[in-house]
Short mmCIF file of C-alpha atoms in Angstrom, two decimals:
data_model
loop_
_atom_site.label_atom_id
_atom_site.label_comp_id
_atom_site.label_asym_id
_atom_site.label_seq_id
_atom_site.Cartn_x
_atom_site.Cartn_y
_atom_site.Cartn_z
CA TYR H 1 100.60 101.24 97.09
CA TYR H 2 98.29 99.79 94.46
CA PHE H 3 95.43 99.59 96.96
CA SER H 4 96.32 102.83 98.74
CA GLY H 5 92.97 104.39 97.81
CA VAL H 6 91.10 101.63 99.62
CA LEU H 7 93.48 101.88 102.57
CA VAL H 8 92.97 105.63 102.91
CA ALA H 9 89.18 105.27 102.75
CA ARG H 10 89.13 102.58 105.45
CA LEU H 11 91.50 104.43 107.77
CA LYS H 12 90.26 107.98 107.18
CA SER H 13 88.73 108.44 110.64
CA TRP H 14 91.74 106.78 112.30
CA HIS H 15 94.41 108.45 110.16
CA ASP H 16 96.12 110.50 112.90
CA TYR H 17 96.04 107.66 115.42
CA PHE H 18 97.31 105.04 113.00
CA THR H 19 100.04 107.28 111.60
CA SER H 20 101.20 108.23 115.09
CA PHE H 21 101.36 104.58 116.20
CA SER H 22 103.17 103.42 113.05
CA GLY H 23 105.50 106.44 113.30
CA GLY H 24 106.57 105.40 116.79
CA ALA H 25 107.10 101.82 115.66
CA PHE H 26 109.01 102.95 112.58
CA ALA H 27 111.33 105.27 114.53
CA THR H 28 112.08 102.53 117.06
CA VAL H 29 112.92 99.91 114.44
CA LEU H 30 115.08 102.35 112.53
CA LEU H 31 117.05 103.79 115.45
CA VAL H 32 117.18 100.87 117.88
CA ASN H 33 117.80 98.00 115.47
CA LEU H 34 118.54 98.93 111.87
CA PHE H 35 121.18 101.62 112.36
CA PRO H 36 123.15 99.80 115.10
CA THR H 37 123.12 96.54 113.13
CA ALA H 38 124.11 98.27 109.89
CA LEU H 39 126.95 100.08 111.68
CA ALA H 40 128.39 96.72 112.78
CA VAL H 41 129.14 95.86 109.14
CA ALA H 42 129.55 99.43 107.85
CA THR H 43 132.24 100.64 105.48
CA PRO H 44 134.03 103.99 106.04
CA ALA H 45 131.55 105.54 103.62
CA PHE H 46 128.52 104.64 105.77
CA TRP H 47 127.59 108.07 107.14
CA PRO H 48 128.36 109.99 103.90
CA LEU H 49 126.07 107.56 102.04
CA VAL H 50 123.33 107.92 104.68
CA LEU H 51 123.59 111.69 104.26
CA LEU H 52 123.57 111.33 100.47
CA GLY H 53 120.39 109.25 100.53
CA PHE H 54 118.72 111.80 102.83
CA VAL H 55 119.79 114.78 100.73
CA VAL H 56 118.86 113.23 97.36
CA VAL H 57 115.19 112.79 98.27
CA HIS H 58 115.00 116.18 100.00
CA THR H 59 116.58 117.96 97.02
CA LEU H 60 114.23 116.33 94.52
CA GLU H 61 111.23 117.27 96.65
CA ARG H 62 112.39 120.87 97.10
CA HIS H 63 112.91 121.18 93.34
CA ALA H 64 109.36 119.99 92.67
CA LEU H 65 107.93 122.40 95.26
CA SER H 66 109.75 125.33 93.63
CA HIS H 67 107.29 125.39 90.72
CA HIS H 68 104.67 128.13 90.91
CA ASP H 69 102.24 126.37 88.58
CA PHE H 70 100.01 124.20 90.81
CA LYS H 71 99.37 121.48 88.23
CA LYS H 72 103.04 121.22 87.28
CA LYS H 73 104.02 121.17 90.95
CA ARG H 74 101.62 118.34 91.79
CA LEU H 75 102.66 116.34 88.73
CA GLU H 76 106.38 116.67 89.43
CA LEU H 77 105.85 115.92 93.11
CA SER H 78 104.15 112.66 92.15
CA GLU H 79 107.20 111.79 90.04
CA VAL H 80 109.58 112.71 92.87
CA TYR H 81 107.70 110.56 95.36
CA PHE H 82 107.63 107.72 92.85
CA LEU H 83 111.40 107.94 92.34
CA GLY H 84 112.10 108.14 96.08
CA PHE H 85 109.76 105.35 97.13
CA PHE H 86 110.75 103.09 94.23
CA THR H 87 114.45 103.52 95.08
CA VAL H 88 113.83 102.79 98.76
CA GLY H 89 111.73 99.77 97.87
CA PHE H 90 114.28 98.46 95.37
CA PHE H 91 117.32 98.87 97.64
CA SER H 92 115.35 97.51 100.58
CA GLY H 93 114.69 94.40 98.54
CA VAL H 94 118.41 94.10 97.86
CA SER H 95 119.16 94.65 101.54
CA LEU H 96 116.55 92.10 102.58
CA ALA H 97 118.33 89.40 100.60
CA SER H 98 121.57 89.97 102.48
CA GLY H 99 119.84 90.81 105.76
CA PHE H 100 118.10 87.46 106.08
CA ALA H 101 121.26 85.65 104.98
CA GLU H 102 123.41 87.36 107.63
CA ASN H 103 120.99 88.05 110.48
CA THR H 104 117.36 86.93 110.62
CA LYS H 105 116.41 89.56 113.20
CA PHE H 106 117.93 92.31 111.07
CA GLY H 107 116.09 91.05 108.01
CA LEU H 108 112.78 90.98 109.88
CA SER H 109 113.41 94.46 111.30
CA LEU H 110 114.13 95.87 107.86
CA PHE H 111 111.01 94.19 106.53
CA MET H 112 108.94 95.66 109.39
CA ALA H 113 110.33 99.16 108.80
CA LEU H 114 109.64 98.88 105.09
CA VAL H 115 106.02 97.80 105.68
CA LEU H 116 105.43 100.67 108.13
CA GLN H 117 106.99 103.16 105.72
CA LYS H 118 104.90 101.88 102.80
CA ILE H 119 101.67 102.11 104.78
CA SER H 120 102.43 105.61 106.05
CA SER H 121 103.55 106.89 102.66
CA SER H 122 100.46 105.38 101.01
CA LEU H 123 98.28 107.51 103.27
CA VAL H 124 100.25 110.65 102.40
CA THR H 125 100.94 110.22 98.67
CA MET H 126 97.80 108.53 97.39
CA ARG H 127 96.34 111.78 96.11
CA LEU H 128 99.57 112.70 94.30
CA LEU H 129 99.66 109.34 92.53
CA GLU H 130 95.98 109.66 91.61
CA PHE H 131 96.63 113.18 90.33
CA ALA H 132 99.30 111.85 87.96
CA LYS H 133 96.77 109.28 86.65
CA LYS H 134 99.55 106.77 86.02
CA HIS H 135 98.55 103.39 87.38
CA VAL H 136 101.95 102.10 86.31
CA PHE H 137 103.34 104.16 89.23
CA LYS H 138 101.40 102.09 91.74
CA LEU H 139 102.27 98.82 90.02
CA ALA H 140 105.97 99.68 89.93
CA LEU H 141 106.00 100.81 93.56
CA SER H 142 104.22 97.65 94.66
CA ALA H 143 106.77 95.51 92.82
CA SER H 144 109.91 97.53 93.67
CA THR H 145 110.95 95.48 96.71
CA PHE H 146 110.37 92.18 94.90
CA ILE H 147 112.44 93.43 91.94
CA GLY H 148 115.35 94.35 94.22
CA LEU H 149 115.09 91.07 96.11
CA ALA H 150 115.01 89.00 92.92
CA LEU H 151 118.00 90.79 91.37
CA ALA H 152 120.03 90.40 94.57
CA LEU H 153 119.31 86.67 94.69
CA ILE H 154 120.22 86.27 91.02
CA LEU H 155 123.31 88.51 90.86
CA GLN H 156 124.68 87.83 94.37
CA PRO H 157 126.49 91.20 94.85
CA ASP H 158 129.45 91.28 97.25
CA LYS H 159 129.07 92.38 100.88
CA PHE H 160 130.95 95.68 100.36
CA LEU H 161 128.44 96.81 97.74
CA LEU H 162 125.49 95.61 99.81
CA SER H 163 126.73 97.50 102.87
CA ASN H 164 127.00 100.73 100.88
CA LEU H 165 123.57 100.24 99.28
CA LEU H 166 122.12 99.65 102.74
CA ALA H 167 123.63 102.92 104.02
CA PHE H 168 122.15 104.85 101.08
CA THR H 169 118.78 103.13 101.63
CA LEU H 170 118.75 103.99 105.34
CA GLY H 171 119.37 107.64 104.49
CA MET H 172 116.39 107.73 102.15
CA LEU H 173 114.28 105.75 104.61
CA LEU H 174 115.21 108.19 107.38
CA TYR H 175 114.06 111.18 105.32
CA LEU H 176 110.81 109.53 104.22
CA GLY H 177 110.16 108.48 107.79
CA VAL H 178 110.64 111.99 109.16
CA ARG H 179 108.64 113.39 106.25
CA ASP H 180 105.70 110.98 106.21
CA ALA H 181 105.69 108.37 108.98
CA ILE H 182 105.94 110.80 111.90
CA PRO H 183 102.91 113.13 112.28
CA HIS H 184 103.62 116.86 112.44
CA GLN H 185 102.25 119.70 114.55
CA GLU H 186 98.68 119.25 115.83
CA LYS H 187 98.04 116.11 113.77
CA GLY H 188 100.19 113.91 115.97
CA ARG H 189 98.91 111.83 118.88
CA VAL H 190 101.72 111.58 121.43
CA GLU H 191 100.18 108.70 123.37
CA TYR H 192 99.82 106.59 120.21
CA PHE H 193 103.34 107.46 119.07
CA LEU H 194 104.76 106.39 122.44
CA SER H 195 102.63 103.23 122.42
CA GLY H 196 103.97 102.26 119.01
CA ALA H 197 107.53 102.92 120.15
CA LEU H 198 107.21 101.00 123.44
CA ILE H 199 105.41 97.99 121.96
CA THR H 200 107.97 97.73 119.16
CA LEU H 201 110.84 98.06 121.64
CA VAL H 202 109.44 95.21 123.74
CA LEU H 203 108.97 93.03 120.65
CA LEU H 204 112.54 93.70 119.52
CA GLU H 205 113.85 92.73 122.95
CA ILE H 206 111.77 89.52 123.03
CA PHE H 207 112.61 88.37 119.53
#
């Protein structure tokens, strides 16, 4: 996130292709590996918490878009994206701690999904973060996963809590993926999306 401006500049001419490829990879990791693995250790509250995570980010975004004043809308949107991405990053860090402890493949898959989501969201939200002119946003977003990981290693929360946090995280990650990682309308490149999905599927099967 902190270097998202540089990333956008370097990938500007390849934006649609790169986003389509990473969107296919992201969707495959999320649906083929993360959700099935998380369901194996899920609590009865798994799906309600997934829905809650999805709805929370969507509701915050809709509220920000309801403003008629352009400047206020852009400023609040930057705060909404910050809150959503920081929460996903933080809980993903917590989930990574337990993921690697329980299942190395799951931990790596979660890490891969998080990286793809961060790259895709950086391309989409860079201008909003620049508009807010708060460099602390980028610093906090960049550190969010490390903060969650460090706290999980220090506090050692029980598996029931971790499972519920993972469900909430997956809900938010699902929304952000649909919203940002997967290209919409004419911007998408189907062949690149399918390539990302197929290559990721093969890698998941191999490893």
